[in-house]
Coordinates of C-alpha atoms (C1' of nucleotides) in Angstrom, one line a residue:
Chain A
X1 CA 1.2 31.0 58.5
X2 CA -2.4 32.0 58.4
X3 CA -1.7 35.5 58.8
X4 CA -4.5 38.0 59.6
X5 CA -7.6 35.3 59.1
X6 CA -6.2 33.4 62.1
X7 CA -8.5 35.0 64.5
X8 CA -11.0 36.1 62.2
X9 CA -14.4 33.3 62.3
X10 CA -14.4 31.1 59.7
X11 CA -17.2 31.5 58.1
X12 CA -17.0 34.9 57.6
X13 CA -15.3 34.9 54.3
X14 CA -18.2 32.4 52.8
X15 CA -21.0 34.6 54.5
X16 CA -19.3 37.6 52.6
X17 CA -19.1 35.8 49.7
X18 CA -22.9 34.9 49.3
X19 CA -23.9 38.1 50.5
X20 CA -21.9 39.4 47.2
X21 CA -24.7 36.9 45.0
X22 CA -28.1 37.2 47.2
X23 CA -29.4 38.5 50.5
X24 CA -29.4 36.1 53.4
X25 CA -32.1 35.9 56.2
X26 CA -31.0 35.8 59.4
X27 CA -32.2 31.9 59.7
X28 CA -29.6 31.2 56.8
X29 CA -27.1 33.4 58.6
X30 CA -27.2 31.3 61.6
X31 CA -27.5 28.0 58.9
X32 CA -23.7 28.7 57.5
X33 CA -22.6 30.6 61.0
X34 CA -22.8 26.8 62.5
X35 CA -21.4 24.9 59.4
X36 CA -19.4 22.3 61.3
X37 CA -16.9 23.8 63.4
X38 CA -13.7 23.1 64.3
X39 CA -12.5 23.0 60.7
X40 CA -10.5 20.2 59.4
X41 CA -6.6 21.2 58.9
X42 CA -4.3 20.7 56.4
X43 CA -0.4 21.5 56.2
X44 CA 1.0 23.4 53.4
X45 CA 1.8 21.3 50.3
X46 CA -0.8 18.9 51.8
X47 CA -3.3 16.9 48.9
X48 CA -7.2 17.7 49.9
X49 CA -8.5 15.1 47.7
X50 CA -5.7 12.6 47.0
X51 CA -6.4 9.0 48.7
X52 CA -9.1 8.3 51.7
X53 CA -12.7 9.0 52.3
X54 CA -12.0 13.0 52.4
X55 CA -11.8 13.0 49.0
X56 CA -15.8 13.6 48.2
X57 CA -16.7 15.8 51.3
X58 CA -17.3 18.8 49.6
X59 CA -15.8 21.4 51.7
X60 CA -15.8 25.7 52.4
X61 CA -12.2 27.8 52.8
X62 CA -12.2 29.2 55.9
X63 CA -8.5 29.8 56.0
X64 CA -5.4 29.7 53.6
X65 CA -4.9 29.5 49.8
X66 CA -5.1 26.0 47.6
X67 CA -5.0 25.7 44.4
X68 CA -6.3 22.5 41.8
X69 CA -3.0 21.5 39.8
X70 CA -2.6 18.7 37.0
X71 CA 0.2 17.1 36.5
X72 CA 2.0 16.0 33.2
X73 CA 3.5 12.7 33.1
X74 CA 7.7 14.7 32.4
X75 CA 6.7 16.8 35.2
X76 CA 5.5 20.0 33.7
X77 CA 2.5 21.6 36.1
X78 CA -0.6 23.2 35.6
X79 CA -1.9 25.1 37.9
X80 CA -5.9 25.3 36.8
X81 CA -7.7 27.8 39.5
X82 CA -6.7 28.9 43.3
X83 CA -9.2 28.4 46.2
X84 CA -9.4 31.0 48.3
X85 CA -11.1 31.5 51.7
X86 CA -14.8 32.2 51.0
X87 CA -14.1 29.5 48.4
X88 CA -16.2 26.0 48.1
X89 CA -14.3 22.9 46.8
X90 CA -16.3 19.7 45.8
X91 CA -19.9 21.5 46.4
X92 CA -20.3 24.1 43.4
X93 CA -17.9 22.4 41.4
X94 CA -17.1 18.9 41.2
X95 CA -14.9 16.0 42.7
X96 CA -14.8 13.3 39.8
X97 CA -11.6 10.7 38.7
X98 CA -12.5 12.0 35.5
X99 CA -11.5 15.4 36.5
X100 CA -7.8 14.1 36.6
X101 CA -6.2 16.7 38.9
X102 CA -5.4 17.5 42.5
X103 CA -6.5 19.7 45.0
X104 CA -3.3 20.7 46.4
X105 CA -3.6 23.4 50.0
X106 CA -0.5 26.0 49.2
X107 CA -0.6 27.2 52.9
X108 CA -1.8 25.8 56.1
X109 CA -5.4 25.7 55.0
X110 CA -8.8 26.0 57.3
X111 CA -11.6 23.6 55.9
X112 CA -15.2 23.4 56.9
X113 CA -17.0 20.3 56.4
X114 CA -20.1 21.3 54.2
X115 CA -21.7 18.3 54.0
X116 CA -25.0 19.8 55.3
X117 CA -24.8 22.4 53.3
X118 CA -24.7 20.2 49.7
X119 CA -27.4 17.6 51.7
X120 CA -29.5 21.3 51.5
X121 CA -29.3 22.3 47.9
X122 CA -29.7 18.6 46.8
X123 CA -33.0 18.3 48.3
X124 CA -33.7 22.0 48.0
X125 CA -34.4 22.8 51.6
X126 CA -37.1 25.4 51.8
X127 CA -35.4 27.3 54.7
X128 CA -32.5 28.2 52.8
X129 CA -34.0 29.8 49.6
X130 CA -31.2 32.3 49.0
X131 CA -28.3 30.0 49.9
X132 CA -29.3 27.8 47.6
X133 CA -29.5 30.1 44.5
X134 CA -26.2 32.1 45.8
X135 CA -24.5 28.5 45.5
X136 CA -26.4 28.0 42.0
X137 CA -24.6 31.8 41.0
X138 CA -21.5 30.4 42.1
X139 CA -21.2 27.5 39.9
X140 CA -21.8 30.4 37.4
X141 CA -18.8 32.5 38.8
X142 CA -16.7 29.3 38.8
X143 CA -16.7 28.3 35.1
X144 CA -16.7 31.9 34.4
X145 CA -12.9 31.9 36.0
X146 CA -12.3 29.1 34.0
X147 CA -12.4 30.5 31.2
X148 CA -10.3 34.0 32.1
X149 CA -7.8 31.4 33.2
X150 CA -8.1 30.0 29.4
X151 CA -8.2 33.3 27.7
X152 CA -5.4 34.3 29.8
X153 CA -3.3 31.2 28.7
X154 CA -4.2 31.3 25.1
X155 CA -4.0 35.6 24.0
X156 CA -2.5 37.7 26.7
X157 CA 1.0 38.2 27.1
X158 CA 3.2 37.6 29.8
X159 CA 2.2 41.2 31.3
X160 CA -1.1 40.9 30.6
X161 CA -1.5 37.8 32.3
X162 CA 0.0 38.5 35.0
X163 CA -2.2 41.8 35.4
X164 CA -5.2 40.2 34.6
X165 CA -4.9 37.2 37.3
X166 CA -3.7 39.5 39.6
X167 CA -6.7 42.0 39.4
X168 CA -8.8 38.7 39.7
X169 CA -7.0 37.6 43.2
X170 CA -8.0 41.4 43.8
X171 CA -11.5 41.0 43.6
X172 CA -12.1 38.2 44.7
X173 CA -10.0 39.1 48.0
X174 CA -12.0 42.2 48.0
X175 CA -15.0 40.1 48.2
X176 CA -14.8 38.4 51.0
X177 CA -13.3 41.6 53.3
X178 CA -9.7 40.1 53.1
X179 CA -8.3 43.5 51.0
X180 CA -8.0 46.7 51.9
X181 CA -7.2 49.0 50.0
X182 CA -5.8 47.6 47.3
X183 CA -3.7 45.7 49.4
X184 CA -3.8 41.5 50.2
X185 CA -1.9 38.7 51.6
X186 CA -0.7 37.0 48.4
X187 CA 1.2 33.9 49.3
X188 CA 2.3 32.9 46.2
X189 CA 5.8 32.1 45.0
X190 CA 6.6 33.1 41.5
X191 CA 7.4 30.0 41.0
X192 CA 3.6 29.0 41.5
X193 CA 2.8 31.7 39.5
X194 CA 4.6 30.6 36.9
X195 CA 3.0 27.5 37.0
X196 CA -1.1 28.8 36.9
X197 CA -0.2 31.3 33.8
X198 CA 2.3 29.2 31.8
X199 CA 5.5 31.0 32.1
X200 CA 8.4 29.9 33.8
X201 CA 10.1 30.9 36.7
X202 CA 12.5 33.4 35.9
X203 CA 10.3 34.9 32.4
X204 CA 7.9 35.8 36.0
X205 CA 10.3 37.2 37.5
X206 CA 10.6 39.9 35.1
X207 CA 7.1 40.3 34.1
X208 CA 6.9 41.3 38.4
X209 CA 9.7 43.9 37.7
X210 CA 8.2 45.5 35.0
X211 CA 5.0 45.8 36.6
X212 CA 6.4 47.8 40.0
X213 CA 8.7 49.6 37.8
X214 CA 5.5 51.3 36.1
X215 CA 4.2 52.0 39.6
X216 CA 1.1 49.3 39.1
X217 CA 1.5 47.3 41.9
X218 CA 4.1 46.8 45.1
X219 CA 5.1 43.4 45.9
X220 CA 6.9 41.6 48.7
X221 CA 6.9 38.1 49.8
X222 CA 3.0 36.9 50.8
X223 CA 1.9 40.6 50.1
X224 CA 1.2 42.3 47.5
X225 CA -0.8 46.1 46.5
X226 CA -2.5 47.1 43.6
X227 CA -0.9 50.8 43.3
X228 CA -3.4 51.8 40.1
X229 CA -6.3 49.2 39.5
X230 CA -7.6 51.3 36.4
X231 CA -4.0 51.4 34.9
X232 CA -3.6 47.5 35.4
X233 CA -7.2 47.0 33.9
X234 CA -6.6 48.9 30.8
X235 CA -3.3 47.3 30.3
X236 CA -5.0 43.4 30.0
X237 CA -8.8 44.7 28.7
X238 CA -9.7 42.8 32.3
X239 CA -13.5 43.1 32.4
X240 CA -14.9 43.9 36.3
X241 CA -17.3 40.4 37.1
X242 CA -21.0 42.5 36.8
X243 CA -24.0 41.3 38.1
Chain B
X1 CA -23.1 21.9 4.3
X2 CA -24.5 19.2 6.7
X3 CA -22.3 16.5 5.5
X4 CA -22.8 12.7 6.0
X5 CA -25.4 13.7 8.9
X6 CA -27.7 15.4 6.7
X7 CA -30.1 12.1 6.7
X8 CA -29.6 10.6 10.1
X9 CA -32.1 11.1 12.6
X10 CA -31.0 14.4 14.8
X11 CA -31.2 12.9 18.0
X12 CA -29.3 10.0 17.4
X13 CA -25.9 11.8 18.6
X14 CA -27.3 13.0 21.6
X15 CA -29.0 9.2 22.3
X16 CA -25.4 7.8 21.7
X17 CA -23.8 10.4 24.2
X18 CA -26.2 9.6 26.5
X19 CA -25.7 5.8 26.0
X20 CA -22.1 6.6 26.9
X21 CA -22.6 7.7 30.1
X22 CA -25.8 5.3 31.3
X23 CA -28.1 2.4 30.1
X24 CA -31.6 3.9 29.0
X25 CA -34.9 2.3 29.9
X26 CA -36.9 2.1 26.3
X27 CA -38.9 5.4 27.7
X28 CA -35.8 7.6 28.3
X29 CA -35.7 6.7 24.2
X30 CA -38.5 7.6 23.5
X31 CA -38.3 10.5 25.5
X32 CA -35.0 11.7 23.6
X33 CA -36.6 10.6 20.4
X34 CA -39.9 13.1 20.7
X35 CA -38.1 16.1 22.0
X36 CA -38.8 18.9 19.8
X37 CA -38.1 18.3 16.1
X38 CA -38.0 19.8 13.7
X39 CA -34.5 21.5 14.2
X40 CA -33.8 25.4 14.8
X41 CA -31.5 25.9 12.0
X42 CA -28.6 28.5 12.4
X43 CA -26.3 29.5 9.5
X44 CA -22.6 29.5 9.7
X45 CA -21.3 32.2 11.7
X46 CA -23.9 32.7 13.5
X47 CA -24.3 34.0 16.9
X48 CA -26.6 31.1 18.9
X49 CA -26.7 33.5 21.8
X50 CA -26.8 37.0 21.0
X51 CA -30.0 38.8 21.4
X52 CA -33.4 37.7 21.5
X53 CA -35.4 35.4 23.6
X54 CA -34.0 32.3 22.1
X55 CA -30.5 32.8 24.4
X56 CA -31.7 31.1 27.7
X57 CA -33.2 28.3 25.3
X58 CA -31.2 24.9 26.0
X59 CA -30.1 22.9 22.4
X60 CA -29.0 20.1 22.2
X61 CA -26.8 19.8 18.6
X62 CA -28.3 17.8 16.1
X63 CA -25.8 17.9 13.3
X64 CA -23.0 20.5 13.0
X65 CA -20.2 22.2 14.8
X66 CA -20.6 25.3 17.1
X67 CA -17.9 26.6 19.6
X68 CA -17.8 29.3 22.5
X69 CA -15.7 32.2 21.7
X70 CA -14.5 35.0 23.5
X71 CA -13.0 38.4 21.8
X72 CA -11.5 40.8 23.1
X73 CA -11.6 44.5 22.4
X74 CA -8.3 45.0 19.9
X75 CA -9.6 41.6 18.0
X76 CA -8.0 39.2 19.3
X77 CA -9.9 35.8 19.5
X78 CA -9.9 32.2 21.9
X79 CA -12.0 29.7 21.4
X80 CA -13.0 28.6 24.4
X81 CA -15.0 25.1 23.7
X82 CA -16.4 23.1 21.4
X83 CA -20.0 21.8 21.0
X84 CA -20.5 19.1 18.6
X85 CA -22.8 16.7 17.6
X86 CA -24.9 15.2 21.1
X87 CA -23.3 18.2 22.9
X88 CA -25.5 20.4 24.7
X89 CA -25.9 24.0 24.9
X90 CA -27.1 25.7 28.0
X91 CA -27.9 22.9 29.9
X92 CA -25.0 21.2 31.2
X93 CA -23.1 24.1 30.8
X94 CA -24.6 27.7 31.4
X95 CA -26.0 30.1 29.8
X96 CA -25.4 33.7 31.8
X97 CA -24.2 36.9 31.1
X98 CA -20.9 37.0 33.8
X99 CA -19.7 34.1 31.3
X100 CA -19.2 37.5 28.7
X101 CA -19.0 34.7 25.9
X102 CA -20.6 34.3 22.9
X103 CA -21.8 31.0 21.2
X104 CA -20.9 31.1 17.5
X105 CA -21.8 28.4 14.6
X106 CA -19.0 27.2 12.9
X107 CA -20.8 25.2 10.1
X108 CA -24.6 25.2 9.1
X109 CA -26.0 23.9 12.7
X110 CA -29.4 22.1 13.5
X111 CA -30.3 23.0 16.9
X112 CA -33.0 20.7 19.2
X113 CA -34.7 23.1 21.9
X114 CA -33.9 20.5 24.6
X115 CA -36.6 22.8 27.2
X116 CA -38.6 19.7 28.0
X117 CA -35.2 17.9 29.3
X118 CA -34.5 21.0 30.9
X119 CA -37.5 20.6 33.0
X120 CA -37.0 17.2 33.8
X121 CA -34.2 17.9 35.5
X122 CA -35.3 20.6 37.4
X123 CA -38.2 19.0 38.7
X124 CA -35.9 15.5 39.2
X125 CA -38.5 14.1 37.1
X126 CA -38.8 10.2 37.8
X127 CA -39.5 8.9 34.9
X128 CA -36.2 9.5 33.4
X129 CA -33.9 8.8 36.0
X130 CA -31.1 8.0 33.8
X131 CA -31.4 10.5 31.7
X132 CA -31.2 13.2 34.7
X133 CA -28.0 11.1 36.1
X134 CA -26.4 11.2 32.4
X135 CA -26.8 14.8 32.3
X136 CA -25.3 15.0 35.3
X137 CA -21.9 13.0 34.4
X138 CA -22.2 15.2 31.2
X139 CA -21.5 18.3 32.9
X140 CA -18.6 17.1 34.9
X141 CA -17.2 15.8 31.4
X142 CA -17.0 19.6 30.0
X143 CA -15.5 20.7 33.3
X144 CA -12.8 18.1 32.1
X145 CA -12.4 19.3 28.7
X146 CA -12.3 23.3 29.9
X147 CA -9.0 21.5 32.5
X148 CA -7.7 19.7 29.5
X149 CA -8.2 23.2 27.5
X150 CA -6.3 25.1 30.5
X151 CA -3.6 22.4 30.4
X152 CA -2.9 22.8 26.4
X153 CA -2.7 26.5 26.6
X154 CA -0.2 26.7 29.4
X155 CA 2.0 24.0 29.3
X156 CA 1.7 22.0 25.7
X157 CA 3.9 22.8 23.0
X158 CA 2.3 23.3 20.0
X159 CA 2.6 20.6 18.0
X160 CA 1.1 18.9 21.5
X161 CA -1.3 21.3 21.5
X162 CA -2.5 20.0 18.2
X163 CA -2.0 16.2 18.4
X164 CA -4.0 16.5 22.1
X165 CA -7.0 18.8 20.9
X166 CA -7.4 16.4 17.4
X167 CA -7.1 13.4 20.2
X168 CA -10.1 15.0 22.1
X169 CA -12.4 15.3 19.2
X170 CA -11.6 12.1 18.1
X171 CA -12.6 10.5 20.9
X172 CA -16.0 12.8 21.1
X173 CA -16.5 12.3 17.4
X174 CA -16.1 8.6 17.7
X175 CA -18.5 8.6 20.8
X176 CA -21.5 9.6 18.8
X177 CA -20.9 7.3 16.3
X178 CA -19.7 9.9 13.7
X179 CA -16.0 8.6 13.5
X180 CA -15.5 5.5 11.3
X181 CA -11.9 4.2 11.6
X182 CA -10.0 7.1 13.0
X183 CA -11.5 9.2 10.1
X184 CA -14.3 11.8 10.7
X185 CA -15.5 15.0 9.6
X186 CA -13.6 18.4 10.6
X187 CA -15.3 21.5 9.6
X188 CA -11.9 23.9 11.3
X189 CA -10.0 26.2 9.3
X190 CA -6.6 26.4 10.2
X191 CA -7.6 30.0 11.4
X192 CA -9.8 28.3 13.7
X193 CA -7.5 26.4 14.9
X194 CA -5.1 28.6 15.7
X195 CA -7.9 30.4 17.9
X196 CA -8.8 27.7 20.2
X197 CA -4.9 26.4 20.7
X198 CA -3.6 29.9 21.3
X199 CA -1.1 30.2 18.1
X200 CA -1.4 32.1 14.4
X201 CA -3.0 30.5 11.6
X202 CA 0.8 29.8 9.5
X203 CA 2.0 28.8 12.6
X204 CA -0.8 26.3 13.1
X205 CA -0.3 25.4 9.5
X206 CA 3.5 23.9 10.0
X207 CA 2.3 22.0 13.0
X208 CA -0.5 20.2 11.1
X209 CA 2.5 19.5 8.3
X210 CA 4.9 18.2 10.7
X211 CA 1.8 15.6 12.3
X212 CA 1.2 14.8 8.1
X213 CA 5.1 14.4 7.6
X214 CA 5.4 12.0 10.8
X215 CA 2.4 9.8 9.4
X216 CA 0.7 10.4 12.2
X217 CA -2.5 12.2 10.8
X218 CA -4.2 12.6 6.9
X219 CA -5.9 15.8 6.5
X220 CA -7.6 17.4 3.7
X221 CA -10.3 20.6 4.3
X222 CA -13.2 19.4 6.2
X223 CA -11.9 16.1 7.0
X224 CA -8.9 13.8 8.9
X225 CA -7.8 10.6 9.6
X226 CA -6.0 9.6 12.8
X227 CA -3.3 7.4 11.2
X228 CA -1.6 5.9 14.6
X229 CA -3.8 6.8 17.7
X230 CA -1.3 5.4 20.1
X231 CA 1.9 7.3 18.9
X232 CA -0.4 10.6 18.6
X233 CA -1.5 9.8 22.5
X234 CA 2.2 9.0 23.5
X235 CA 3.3 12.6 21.9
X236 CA 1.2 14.9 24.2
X237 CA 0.8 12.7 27.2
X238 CA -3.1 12.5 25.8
X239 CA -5.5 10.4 29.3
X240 CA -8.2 9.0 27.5
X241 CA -11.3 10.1 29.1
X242 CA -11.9 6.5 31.4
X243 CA -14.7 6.1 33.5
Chain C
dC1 C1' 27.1 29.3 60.7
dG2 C1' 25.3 26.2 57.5
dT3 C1' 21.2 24.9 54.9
dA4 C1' 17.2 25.5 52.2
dC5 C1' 14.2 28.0 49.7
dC6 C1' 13.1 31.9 47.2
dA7 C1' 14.1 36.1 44.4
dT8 C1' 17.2 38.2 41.1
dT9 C1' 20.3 38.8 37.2
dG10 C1' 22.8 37.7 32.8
dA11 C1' 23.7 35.3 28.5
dC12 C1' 22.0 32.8 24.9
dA13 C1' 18.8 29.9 22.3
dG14 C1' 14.5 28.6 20.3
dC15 C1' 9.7 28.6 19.6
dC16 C1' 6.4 31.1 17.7
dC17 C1' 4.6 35.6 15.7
dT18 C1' 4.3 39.0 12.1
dC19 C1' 4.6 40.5 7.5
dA20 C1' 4.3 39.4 2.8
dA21 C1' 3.4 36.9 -1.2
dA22 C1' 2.1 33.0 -3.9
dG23 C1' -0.7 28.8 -4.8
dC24 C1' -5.4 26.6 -4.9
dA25 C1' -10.2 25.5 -5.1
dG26 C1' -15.0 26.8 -5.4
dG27 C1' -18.5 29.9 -6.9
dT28 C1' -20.2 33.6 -9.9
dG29 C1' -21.0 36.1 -14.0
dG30 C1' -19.8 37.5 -18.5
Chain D
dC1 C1' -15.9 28.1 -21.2
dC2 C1' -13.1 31.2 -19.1
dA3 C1' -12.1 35.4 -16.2
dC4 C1' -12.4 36.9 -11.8
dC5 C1' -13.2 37.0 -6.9
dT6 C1' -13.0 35.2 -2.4
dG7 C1' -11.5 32.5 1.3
dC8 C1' -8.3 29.1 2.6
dT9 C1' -3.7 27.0 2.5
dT10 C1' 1.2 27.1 1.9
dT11 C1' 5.9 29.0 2.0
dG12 C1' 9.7 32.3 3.1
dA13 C1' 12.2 35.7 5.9
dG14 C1' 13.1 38.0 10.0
dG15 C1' 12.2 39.4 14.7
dG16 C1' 10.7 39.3 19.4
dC17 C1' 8.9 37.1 23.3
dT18 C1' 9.8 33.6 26.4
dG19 C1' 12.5 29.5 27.9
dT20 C1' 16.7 27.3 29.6
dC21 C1' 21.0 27.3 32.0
dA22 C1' 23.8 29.2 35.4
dA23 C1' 25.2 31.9 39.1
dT24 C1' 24.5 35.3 42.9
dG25 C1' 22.1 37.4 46.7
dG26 C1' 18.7 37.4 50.6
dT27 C1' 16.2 35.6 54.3
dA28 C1' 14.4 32.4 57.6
dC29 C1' 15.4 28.6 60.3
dG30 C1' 17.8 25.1 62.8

DNA sequence: CGTACCATTGACAGCCCTCAAAGCAGGTGG
DNA sequence: CCACCTGCTTTGAGGGCTGTCAATGGTACG
């Protein structure tokens, strides 16, 4: 189920990712080329941080999709913000009880122990200036989803959101060299989707409709194309991460 | 428009916060106590960080309410987060452009230029261990409340909504030692209101009737009482912040 | 061929929004 | 002292967006 990435290294979505925030030498190319391989697997529908001594390692995607979900007591779900390959969990952002949610893999999912990286930025290794200050952006980048993800939840419609965190997933895929063309593996149900932009189920279904109808995007199960990004933008007022 | 705070000492909110998180060594005090008075004052409705070189300055709040607050091009408006009294501004959380936010005073505010703490913790200064560690837990505590933000907006009802968010800034309130018996100063309008919980202001204004009706809150402009904390919690599934 | 999961469609209800107007309190100036 | 203004709160009516319930279809897999 890991589609196209399977034979693809696994380090190269993170290395495209930091060379999206800072310029790497070659000595910090080789630093995150040799970031403890094999990676550490986990099934589909499998919890990252949920019981055992896995649950601080702070960790890089190298494969797959998961996602950080709370959980209401009557069993209403909240899906927070997706981790995609490229992706740190537990090293830019933070593994704490007080966070009170679960890191929850929703496909098979590639993990690479980071430890040595987050040993590096806490005692601010020398020989990996830009690495450090790429991982210092990405905090940035982090709560700066967060709070799309809010002002998606709180003042966009149903279209709108779902324009708006598609053309995010678009990015960020474009990022780290997983889309081409407007097109990425999107392994999603809409039933998950429902859940990270508060609509249910079926009210997703139609918002989906409406949006291949107008020729925006083309959808089919764990795929999905982005027919007119400039269309899709002005329809949600999404604003392009600059800088 | 300062309210009760107008005489206390500005840092004592902040000192409190602190005291929350970690035991202080009489020079981490002192420390707190010297940094920077007097206060930068800002009037209500102003913009903290637009323009000018104060907008990479770190605050910390002495006495007042501020909130981050993000518009979008046909006027609509979310409130993102709230900084009160003890919060900080631009040091937990972060200053930067890509966050395409703006940081807005909601009453008169008295500002502390927190750039000597902000030092400290760059340079893991050692003689305020504590403090540095505190600052630390501080930032994964707003991470919480931007999850507990995402979870009201996408799967709270409103009246939920409102008994969780009035929950939250109880508890901070109360933590700073500016709650007395359930019963503290709130400086919202209902329009304001209706801006960080995703709903219209008449909207918001039946909620907050149906709480009064069910004897579960007393509000008059610029102030409330929780009236039965446990039933309010048991109503939106509210975690108290433990740890 | 049955099972399980996901996508799709229809009918209907309800939560919440919008529009509109009236009440209320504080501040200002005549 | 009162008229007036301004900003906030309150109330009513009606509509639309979105949820819930229920059933059907499609596809992968055993």
């Amino acid at each position: 189920m890991l589609g196209d990435d399977q034979f693809r290294k696994l380090t190269a979505p993170f290395l495209c990712r930091l060379r999206t925030l800072v310029p790497l030498t070659p000595h910090e190319e080789r630093f995150i080329e040799t970031l403890d391989l094999p990676p550490h697997v986990f099934q589909a529908g499998a919890h990252v941080n949920k019981g055992g001594s896995l649950d601080f390692t702070p960790w890089i995607v190298g494969a797959g999709w998961a996602c950080r979900l709370r959980v209401l007591p009557d069993g209403r779900r909240q899906i927070v913000s997706f981790f995609l390959p490229g992706d740190t969990i537990g090293l830019s952002e933070v593994h704490h009880p007080a966070i009170q949610s679960t890191i929850v893999a929703m496909t098979d999912l590639r993990l690479l122990n980071s430890t040595r990286l987050a040993e590096a930025i806490d005692r601010a290794d020398q020989s990996v200036p830009n690495i450090i200050q790429a991982c210092r952006m990405s905090v940035i980048w982090m709560q700066a989803r967060l709070l799309d993800q809010i002002l998606r939840l709180g003042r966009l419609t149903a279209l709108e959101r779902m324009a708006h965190l598609l053309l995010e997933l678009h990015y960020r895929m474009e990022d780290v060299g997983l889309a081409q063309d407007g097109r990425f593996p999107l392994p999603l149900t809409q039933s998950q989707f429902g859940e990270a932009l508060g609509l249910s189920l079926v009210h997703v279904n139609r918002t989906l409709q409406q949006l291949r109808r107008e020729n925006l995007i083309e959808l089919r199960p764990g795929r999905v194309a982005i027919l007119d990004r400039e269309r899709l933008e002005l329809l949600c007022d999404f604003r392009k991460p600059a800088i």
